[in-house]
Amino acid sequence: MFPMLWAEKHIDIGTNVFDKEWDLLIILDACRVDALKEVSPEFNFLDDINSIWSVGSTSKEWYANTFQGNRPEIGETALVSGNGWVEPLFEGQPNWSYWTMTRHSIWHNSSVINNALDRPLPSKEDFGEYVTVYEDRGGDCGTVALPDDVTNAAIKTGRETNTERMVVHYMQPHAPYLHERDGNKLPKMHNSPFESLRNGSTSREEVWEAYLNNLRLVLHSVENLLANIDADEVVISSDHGELFGECGLYSHIAACPHPALKRVPWVTTSAEDTHQMEPELSTEDINVDTKTRLRDLGYL
């Protein structure tokens, strides 16, 4: 893992989305190409499912390798993200050694490791607009950003700002699977699907179907976004894929070159603001630390 992360600092591995043409980039966290193809007949805006190689196999890798500090496009880009990794990357000093296999070893907090992996990153002030989306609901949902929360924030940002580009990062179909939530409660498997898959209490087919339903949930919200924002060139993609037992691996891990993780969808469409929706945003002041947000997503 460490050699791969070091190599990513010096060698372009995958396609940086800023090297492609788009006005609005919609990221569906942990969305596999084959999954999007499977549900595409149900959504008119999913016409031709192409793919690219991602610059990361986890969200933090994707962010670190996409938003490189020397890219001038960042200042003309609005980032609306429900992903908890944006805060430790863009609002503080990243702890690179903590994010590798050196964690809890004698190399933990090593300046050698940190210097080897360190790279220039923008701060939140460097973006044209920077919006994080979450709400502390407690229960099984915790601080996980719901699809409609991200859609509302993106609509508001699109109507009130004038940046050249916008990135909207939804947390679904990444676990937990929210499509059957009852208030703040989730079925146990939907909260920890890969634990259930590893211990054999749930079949791959059951977890896969729940994953697809979580994908359908977010795509319905994306459909609302496309009808309430103006963008000639829209791309729907992902930061990374997901593993369901391939090579004995589950979920997603850093610096893993498996095609089910590194190959991500690339779908083009367009959007027009018909003003069908007025965004409903919470005005409550929420104070949740980053570790809590990452824990709610199963990272810690």
PDB file of C-alpha atoms in Angstrom, residues 15-241:
ATOM      1  CA  THR A  15      -7.624   9.822 -15.421  1.00  0.00           C
ATOM      2  CA  ASN A  16      -7.897  13.101 -13.565  1.00  0.00           C
ATOM      3  CA  VAL A  17     -11.423  14.404 -14.100  1.00  0.00           C
ATOM      4  CA  PHE A  18     -10.084  17.924 -14.620  1.00  0.00           C
ATOM      5  CA  ASP A  19      -8.533  16.664 -17.856  1.00  0.00           C
ATOM      6  CA  LYS A  20     -12.033  15.952 -19.218  1.00  0.00           C
ATOM      7  CA  GLU A  21     -14.790  18.290 -20.379  1.00  0.00           C
ATOM      8  CA  TRP A  22     -17.732  18.901 -18.041  1.00  0.00           C
ATOM      9  CA  ASP A  23     -19.656  21.689 -16.334  1.00  0.00           C
ATOM     10  CA  LEU A  24     -21.245  19.555 -13.618  1.00  0.00           C
ATOM     11  CA  LEU A  25     -19.570  16.411 -12.277  1.00  0.00           C
ATOM     12  CA  ILE A  26     -21.795  14.153 -10.165  1.00  0.00           C
ATOM     13  CA  ILE A  27     -19.899  11.632  -8.037  1.00  0.00           C
ATOM     14  CA  LEU A  28     -21.750   8.557  -6.764  1.00  0.00           C
ATOM     15  CA  ASP A  29     -19.558   7.194  -4.006  1.00  0.00           C
ATOM     16  CA  ALA A  30     -18.450   3.555  -4.458  1.00  0.00           C
ATOM     17  CA  CYS A  31     -20.482   3.067  -7.652  1.00  0.00           C
ATOM     18  CA  ARG A  32     -19.395   0.150  -9.854  1.00  0.00           C
ATOM     19  CA  VAL A  33     -19.682   0.245 -13.639  1.00  0.00           C
ATOM     20  CA  ASP A  34     -21.641  -3.020 -13.816  1.00  0.00           C
ATOM     21  CA  ALA A  35     -24.059  -1.826 -11.128  1.00  0.00           C
ATOM     22  CA  LEU A  36     -24.873   1.375 -13.006  1.00  0.00           C
ATOM     23  CA  LYS A  37     -25.353  -0.613 -16.210  1.00  0.00           C
ATOM     24  CA  GLU A  38     -27.762  -2.945 -14.425  1.00  0.00           C
ATOM     25  CA  VAL A  39     -30.083  -0.162 -13.259  1.00  0.00           C
ATOM     26  CA  SER A  40     -29.611   2.161 -16.263  1.00  0.00           C
ATOM     27  CA  PRO A  41     -32.788   1.032 -18.116  1.00  0.00           C
ATOM     28  CA  GLU A  42     -34.797   2.493 -15.222  1.00  0.00           C
ATOM     29  CA  PHE A  43     -33.443   6.057 -15.685  1.00  0.00           C
ATOM     30  CA  ASN A  44     -33.751   8.092 -18.885  1.00  0.00           C
ATOM     31  CA  PHE A  45     -30.593  10.108 -18.215  1.00  0.00           C
ATOM     32  CA  LEU A  46     -28.402   6.977 -18.086  1.00  0.00           C
ATOM     33  CA  ASP A  47     -28.049   6.381 -21.787  1.00  0.00           C
ATOM     34  CA  ASP A  48     -24.536   5.215 -22.627  1.00  0.00           C
ATOM     35  CA  ILE A  49     -22.439   3.854 -19.732  1.00  0.00           C
ATOM     36  CA  ASN A  50     -18.755   4.354 -20.481  1.00  0.00           C
ATOM     37  CA  SER A  51     -15.878   4.147 -18.001  1.00  0.00           C
ATOM     38  CA  ILE A  52     -12.515   5.598 -17.035  1.00  0.00           C
ATOM     39  CA  TRP A  53      -9.746   4.515 -14.653  1.00  0.00           C
ATOM     40  CA  SER A  54     -10.021   6.409 -11.374  1.00  0.00           C
ATOM     41  CA  VAL A  55      -7.065   8.092  -9.689  1.00  0.00           C
ATOM     42  CA  GLY A  56      -7.933   6.331  -6.425  1.00  0.00           C
ATOM     43  CA  SER A  57      -9.462   3.224  -4.903  1.00  0.00           C
ATOM     44  CA  THR A  58     -10.758   5.143  -1.853  1.00  0.00           C
ATOM     45  CA  SER A  59     -12.342   8.566  -1.445  1.00  0.00           C
ATOM     46  CA  LYS A  60      -9.324  10.113   0.265  1.00  0.00           C
ATOM     47  CA  GLU A  61      -7.043   8.914  -2.555  1.00  0.00           C
ATOM     48  CA  TRP A  62      -9.426  10.261  -5.163  1.00  0.00           C
ATOM     49  CA  TYR A  63      -9.609  13.672  -3.507  1.00  0.00           C
ATOM     50  CA  ALA A  64      -5.861  13.897  -2.905  1.00  0.00           C
ATOM     51  CA  ASN A  65      -5.029  12.896  -6.481  1.00  0.00           C
ATOM     52  CA  THR A  66      -7.804  14.925  -8.140  1.00  0.00           C
ATOM     53  CA  PHE A  67      -7.593  18.251  -6.340  1.00  0.00           C
ATOM     54  CA  GLN A  68      -3.882  18.820  -6.665  1.00  0.00           C
ATOM     55  CA  GLY A  69      -2.846  22.138  -5.219  1.00  0.00           C
ATOM     56  CA  ASN A  70      -1.318  23.461  -8.436  1.00  0.00           C
ATOM     57  CA  ARG A  71      -4.466  23.106 -10.569  1.00  0.00           C
ATOM     58  CA  PRO A  72      -5.869  26.544 -11.499  1.00  0.00           C
ATOM     59  CA  GLU A  73      -9.309  25.025 -12.206  1.00  0.00           C
ATOM     60  CA  ILE A  74      -9.926  24.579  -8.478  1.00  0.00           C
ATOM     61  CA  GLY A  75     -10.528  28.295  -8.000  1.00  0.00           C
ATOM     62  CA  GLU A  76     -13.322  28.143 -10.584  1.00  0.00           C
ATOM     63  CA  THR A  77     -14.906  24.996  -9.141  1.00  0.00           C
ATOM     64  CA  ALA A  78     -17.694  24.707  -6.585  1.00  0.00           C
ATOM     65  CA  LEU A  79     -17.416  21.595  -4.405  1.00  0.00           C
ATOM     66  CA  VAL A  80     -20.615  20.322  -2.764  1.00  0.00           C
ATOM     67  CA  SER A  81     -19.707  17.174  -0.864  1.00  0.00           C
ATOM     68  CA  GLY A  82     -21.375  14.759   1.507  1.00  0.00           C
ATOM     69  CA  ASN A  83     -18.098  12.862   1.943  1.00  0.00           C
ATOM     70  CA  GLY A  84     -16.389  13.184   5.322  1.00  0.00           C
ATOM     71  CA  TRP A  85     -12.856  13.048   3.915  1.00  0.00           C
ATOM     72  CA  VAL A  86     -12.960  16.606   2.561  1.00  0.00           C
ATOM     73  CA  GLU A  87     -12.513  18.051   6.036  1.00  0.00           C
ATOM     74  CA  PRO A  88      -9.217  16.345   7.023  1.00  0.00           C
ATOM     75  CA  LEU A  89      -7.867  16.951   3.515  1.00  0.00           C
ATOM     76  CA  PHE A  90      -8.893  20.553   2.872  1.00  0.00           C
ATOM     77  CA  GLU A  91      -9.538  21.995   6.346  1.00  0.00           C
ATOM     78  CA  GLY A  92      -6.501  20.783   8.255  1.00  0.00           C
ATOM     79  CA  GLN A  93      -3.123  19.098   7.956  1.00  0.00           C
ATOM     80  CA  PRO A  94      -3.483  15.556   6.540  1.00  0.00           C
ATOM     81  CA  ASN A  95      -1.920  12.775   8.602  1.00  0.00           C
ATOM     82  CA  TRP A  96      -0.612  10.627   5.757  1.00  0.00           C
ATOM     83  CA  SER A  97       1.021   7.948   7.911  1.00  0.00           C
ATOM     84  CA  TYR A  98      -2.269   7.382   9.756  1.00  0.00           C
ATOM     85  CA  TRP A  99      -3.941   6.586   6.421  1.00  0.00           C
ATOM     86  CA  THR A 100      -1.546   3.772   5.465  1.00  0.00           C
ATOM     87  CA  MET A 101      -0.577   0.362   6.822  1.00  0.00           C
ATOM     88  CA  THR A 102       1.931   2.153   9.093  1.00  0.00           C
ATOM     89  CA  ARG A 103      -0.941   3.069  11.426  1.00  0.00           C
ATOM     90  CA  HIS A 104      -0.391   1.634  14.932  1.00  0.00           C
ATOM     91  CA  SER A 105       3.159   0.595  13.962  1.00  0.00           C
ATOM     92  CA  ILE A 106       6.480   2.114  15.018  1.00  0.00           C
ATOM     93  CA  TRP A 107       6.216   4.265  11.886  1.00  0.00           C
ATOM     94  CA  HIS A 108       2.971   5.861  13.007  1.00  0.00           C
ATOM     95  CA  ASN A 109       3.326   9.660  12.940  1.00  0.00           C
ATOM     96  CA  SER A 110       6.700   9.229  11.228  1.00  0.00           C
ATOM     97  CA  SER A 111       7.913  12.403   9.548  1.00  0.00           C
ATOM     98  CA  VAL A 112       9.669  10.213   6.955  1.00  0.00           C
ATOM     99  CA  ILE A 113       6.381   8.596   5.895  1.00  0.00           C
ATOM    100  CA  ASN A 114       4.495  11.881   5.971  1.00  0.00           C
ATOM    101  CA  ASN A 115       7.139  13.645   3.888  1.00  0.00           C
ATOM    102  CA  ALA A 116       7.223  10.799   1.361  1.00  0.00           C
ATOM    103  CA  LEU A 117       3.450  10.916   0.838  1.00  0.00           C
ATOM    104  CA  ASP A 118       2.793  14.610   1.387  1.00  0.00           C
ATOM    105  CA  ARG A 119       1.575  16.552  -1.633  1.00  0.00           C
ATOM    106  CA  PRO A 120       0.231  20.065  -2.210  1.00  0.00           C
ATOM    107  CA  LEU A 121      -3.500  20.262  -1.557  1.00  0.00           C
ATOM    108  CA  PRO A 122      -5.863  23.215  -1.727  1.00  0.00           C
ATOM    109  CA  SER A 123      -7.527  24.632   1.352  1.00  0.00           C
ATOM    110  CA  LYS A 124     -11.269  25.130   1.404  1.00  0.00           C
ATOM    111  CA  GLU A 125     -10.706  28.833   0.702  1.00  0.00           C
ATOM    112  CA  ASP A 126      -9.053  27.959  -2.622  1.00  0.00           C
ATOM    113  CA  PHE A 127     -12.285  26.597  -4.112  1.00  0.00           C
ATOM    114  CA  GLY A 128     -14.703  28.804  -6.002  1.00  0.00           C
ATOM    115  CA  GLU A 129     -17.298  27.592  -3.499  1.00  0.00           C
ATOM    116  CA  TYR A 130     -16.947  24.953  -0.779  1.00  0.00           C
ATOM    117  CA  VAL A 131     -19.979  23.291   0.818  1.00  0.00           C
ATOM    118  CA  THR A 132     -20.015  20.263   3.123  1.00  0.00           C
ATOM    119  CA  VAL A 133     -23.292  18.420   3.635  1.00  0.00           C
ATOM    120  CA  TYR A 134     -24.274  16.431   6.705  1.00  0.00           C
ATOM    121  CA  GLU A 135     -26.795  16.410   9.522  1.00  0.00           C
ATOM    122  CA  ASP A 136     -26.568  14.524  12.793  1.00  0.00           C
ATOM    123  CA  ARG A 137     -29.701  12.361  12.857  1.00  0.00           C
ATOM    124  CA  GLY A 138     -28.399   9.875  15.416  1.00  0.00           C
ATOM    125  CA  GLY A 139     -29.336   6.207  15.310  1.00  0.00           C
ATOM    126  CA  ASP A 140     -28.006   4.030  12.500  1.00  0.00           C
ATOM    127  CA  CYS A 141     -27.909   6.913  10.019  1.00  0.00           C
ATOM    128  CA  GLY A 142     -25.700   9.114  12.199  1.00  0.00           C
ATOM    129  CA  THR A 143     -24.177  11.927  10.151  1.00  0.00           C
ATOM    130  CA  VAL A 144     -24.390  10.194   6.760  1.00  0.00           C
ATOM    131  CA  ALA A 145     -25.489  12.706   4.123  1.00  0.00           C
ATOM    132  CA  LEU A 146     -28.832  11.699   2.631  1.00  0.00           C
ATOM    133  CA  PRO A 147     -29.178  12.053  -1.153  1.00  0.00           C
ATOM    134  CA  ASP A 148     -31.846  14.753  -0.977  1.00  0.00           C
ATOM    135  CA  ASP A 149     -29.698  16.813   1.406  1.00  0.00           C
ATOM    136  CA  VAL A 150     -26.896  16.846  -1.161  1.00  0.00           C
ATOM    137  CA  THR A 151     -29.334  17.640  -3.970  1.00  0.00           C
ATOM    138  CA  ASN A 152     -30.785  20.588  -2.047  1.00  0.00           C
ATOM    139  CA  ALA A 153     -27.318  21.977  -1.302  1.00  0.00           C
ATOM    140  CA  ALA A 154     -26.285  21.578  -4.947  1.00  0.00           C
ATOM    141  CA  ILE A 155     -29.413  23.323  -6.251  1.00  0.00           C
ATOM    142  CA  LYS A 156     -28.885  26.234  -3.862  1.00  0.00           C
ATOM    143  CA  THR A 157     -25.193  26.497  -4.775  1.00  0.00           C
ATOM    144  CA  GLY A 158     -25.934  26.313  -8.491  1.00  0.00           C
ATOM    145  CA  ARG A 159     -28.490  29.099  -8.320  1.00  0.00           C
ATOM    146  CA  GLU A 160     -26.531  31.408  -6.039  1.00  0.00           C
ATOM    147  CA  THR A 161     -22.965  31.098  -7.354  1.00  0.00           C
ATOM    148  CA  ASN A 162     -21.323  31.562 -10.717  1.00  0.00           C
ATOM    149  CA  THR A 163     -18.389  29.159 -10.990  1.00  0.00           C
ATOM    150  CA  GLU A 164     -17.170  27.544 -14.190  1.00  0.00           C
ATOM    151  CA  ARG A 165     -17.601  24.035 -12.801  1.00  0.00           C
ATOM    152  CA  MET A 166     -19.326  22.194  -9.979  1.00  0.00           C
ATOM    153  CA  VAL A 167     -18.570  18.849  -8.332  1.00  0.00           C
ATOM    154  CA  VAL A 168     -21.455  17.257  -6.415  1.00  0.00           C
ATOM    155  CA  HIS A 169     -20.455  14.242  -4.313  1.00  0.00           C
ATOM    156  CA  TYR A 170     -23.250  11.940  -3.117  1.00  0.00           C
ATOM    157  CA  MET A 171     -22.398   9.295  -0.503  1.00  0.00           C
ATOM    158  CA  GLN A 172     -24.578   6.584  -2.023  1.00  0.00           C
ATOM    159  CA  PRO A 173     -24.446   3.743  -3.078  1.00  0.00           C
ATOM    160  CA  HIS A 174     -21.698   3.549  -0.401  1.00  0.00           C
ATOM    161  CA  ALA A 175     -22.845   1.802   2.793  1.00  0.00           C
ATOM    162  CA  PRO A 176     -24.839   2.189   4.957  1.00  0.00           C
ATOM    163  CA  TYR A 177     -27.724   1.281   2.652  1.00  0.00           C
ATOM    164  CA  LEU A 178     -30.519   3.749   3.347  1.00  0.00           C
ATOM    165  CA  HIS A 179     -33.309   2.658   1.016  1.00  0.00           C
ATOM    166  CA  GLU A 180     -35.237   0.802   3.761  1.00  0.00           C
ATOM    167  CA  ARG A 181     -34.518   3.159   6.637  1.00  0.00           C
ATOM    168  CA  ASP A 182     -37.243   3.564   9.223  1.00  0.00           C
ATOM    169  CA  GLY A 183     -36.538   6.977  10.664  1.00  0.00           C
ATOM    170  CA  ASN A 184     -32.973   6.577  11.917  1.00  0.00           C
ATOM    171  CA  LYS A 185     -33.085   2.776  12.051  1.00  0.00           C
ATOM    172  CA  LEU A 186     -31.654   0.398   9.458  1.00  0.00           C
ATOM    173  CA  PRO A 187     -31.727  -3.379   9.064  1.00  0.00           C
ATOM    174  CA  LYS A 188     -28.489  -4.754  10.536  1.00  0.00           C
ATOM    175  CA  MET A 189     -27.170  -5.983   7.198  1.00  0.00           C
ATOM    176  CA  HIS A 190     -27.781  -2.594   5.588  1.00  0.00           C
ATOM    177  CA  ASN A 191     -25.702  -0.894   8.272  1.00  0.00           C
ATOM    178  CA  SER A 192     -22.742  -3.304   7.996  1.00  0.00           C
ATOM    179  CA  PRO A 193     -23.179  -5.182   4.702  1.00  0.00           C
ATOM    180  CA  PHE A 194     -19.608  -6.352   4.266  1.00  0.00           C
ATOM    181  CA  GLU A 195     -19.354  -7.655   7.810  1.00  0.00           C
ATOM    182  CA  SER A 196     -22.463  -9.734   7.062  1.00  0.00           C
ATOM    183  CA  LEU A 197     -20.915 -10.894   3.805  1.00  0.00           C
ATOM    184  CA  ARG A 198     -17.596 -11.848   5.421  1.00  0.00           C
ATOM    185  CA  ASN A 199     -19.153 -13.872   8.224  1.00  0.00           C
ATOM    186  CA  GLY A 200     -21.533 -15.654   5.885  1.00  0.00           C
ATOM    187  CA  SER A 201     -24.737 -14.453   7.529  1.00  0.00           C
ATOM    188  CA  THR A 202     -25.826 -12.841   4.245  1.00  0.00           C
ATOM    189  CA  SER A 203     -25.284 -14.005   0.674  1.00  0.00           C
ATOM    190  CA  ARG A 204     -23.524 -11.966  -1.979  1.00  0.00           C
ATOM    191  CA  GLU A 205     -26.781 -11.812  -3.938  1.00  0.00           C
ATOM    192  CA  GLU A 206     -28.615 -10.243  -0.990  1.00  0.00           C
ATOM    193  CA  VAL A 207     -25.912  -7.646  -0.385  1.00  0.00           C
ATOM    194  CA  TRP A 208     -25.668  -6.876  -4.105  1.00  0.00           C
ATOM    195  CA  GLU A 209     -29.419  -6.293  -4.378  1.00  0.00           C
ATOM    196  CA  ALA A 210     -29.358  -3.982  -1.343  1.00  0.00           C
ATOM    197  CA  TYR A 211     -26.435  -2.111  -2.926  1.00  0.00           C
ATOM    198  CA  LEU A 212     -28.424  -1.701  -6.164  1.00  0.00           C
ATOM    199  CA  ASN A 213     -31.421  -0.397  -4.237  1.00  0.00           C
ATOM    200  CA  ASN A 214     -29.202   2.156  -2.505  1.00  0.00           C
ATOM    201  CA  LEU A 215     -27.958   3.152  -5.956  1.00  0.00           C
ATOM    202  CA  ARG A 216     -31.538   3.548  -7.166  1.00  0.00           C
ATOM    203  CA  LEU A 217     -32.229   5.755  -4.142  1.00  0.00           C
ATOM    204  CA  VAL A 218     -29.487   8.210  -5.020  1.00  0.00           C
ATOM    205  CA  LEU A 219     -30.271   8.171  -8.747  1.00  0.00           C
ATOM    206  CA  HIS A 220     -33.825   9.343  -8.075  1.00  0.00           C
ATOM    207  CA  SER A 221     -32.319  12.298  -6.219  1.00  0.00           C
ATOM    208  CA  VAL A 222     -29.853  12.919  -9.057  1.00  0.00           C
ATOM    209  CA  GLU A 223     -32.856  13.020 -11.394  1.00  0.00           C
ATOM    210  CA  ASN A 224     -34.262  15.888  -9.318  1.00  0.00           C
ATOM    211  CA  LEU A 225     -30.938  17.705  -9.445  1.00  0.00           C
ATOM    212  CA  LEU A 226     -30.801  17.475 -13.244  1.00  0.00           C
ATOM    213  CA  ALA A 227     -34.203  19.196 -13.439  1.00  0.00           C
ATOM    214  CA  ASN A 228     -33.175  22.028 -11.116  1.00  0.00           C
ATOM    215  CA  ILE A 229     -29.722  23.135 -12.232  1.00  0.00           C
ATOM    216  CA  ASP A 230     -28.310  24.504 -15.484  1.00  0.00           C
ATOM    217  CA  ALA A 231     -25.402  22.604 -17.032  1.00  0.00           C
ATOM    218  CA  ASP A 232     -24.777  21.838 -20.694  1.00  0.00           C
ATOM    219  CA  GLU A 233     -22.210  19.117 -20.038  1.00  0.00           C
ATOM    220  CA  VAL A 234     -23.003  16.854 -17.094  1.00  0.00           C
ATOM    221  CA  VAL A 235     -20.954  13.792 -16.195  1.00  0.00           C
ATOM    222  CA  ILE A 236     -22.029  11.088 -13.738  1.00  0.00           C
ATOM    223  CA  SER A 237     -19.078   9.139 -12.372  1.00  0.00           C
ATOM    224  CA  SER A 238     -17.610   7.747  -9.145  1.00  0.00           C
ATOM    225  CA  ASP A 239     -14.544   8.169  -6.982  1.00  0.00           C
ATOM    226  CA  HIS A 240     -13.997   4.395  -6.804  1.00  0.00           C
ATOM    227  CA  GLY A 241     -15.854   1.106  -7.103  1.00  0.00           C
TER     228      GLY A 241
END
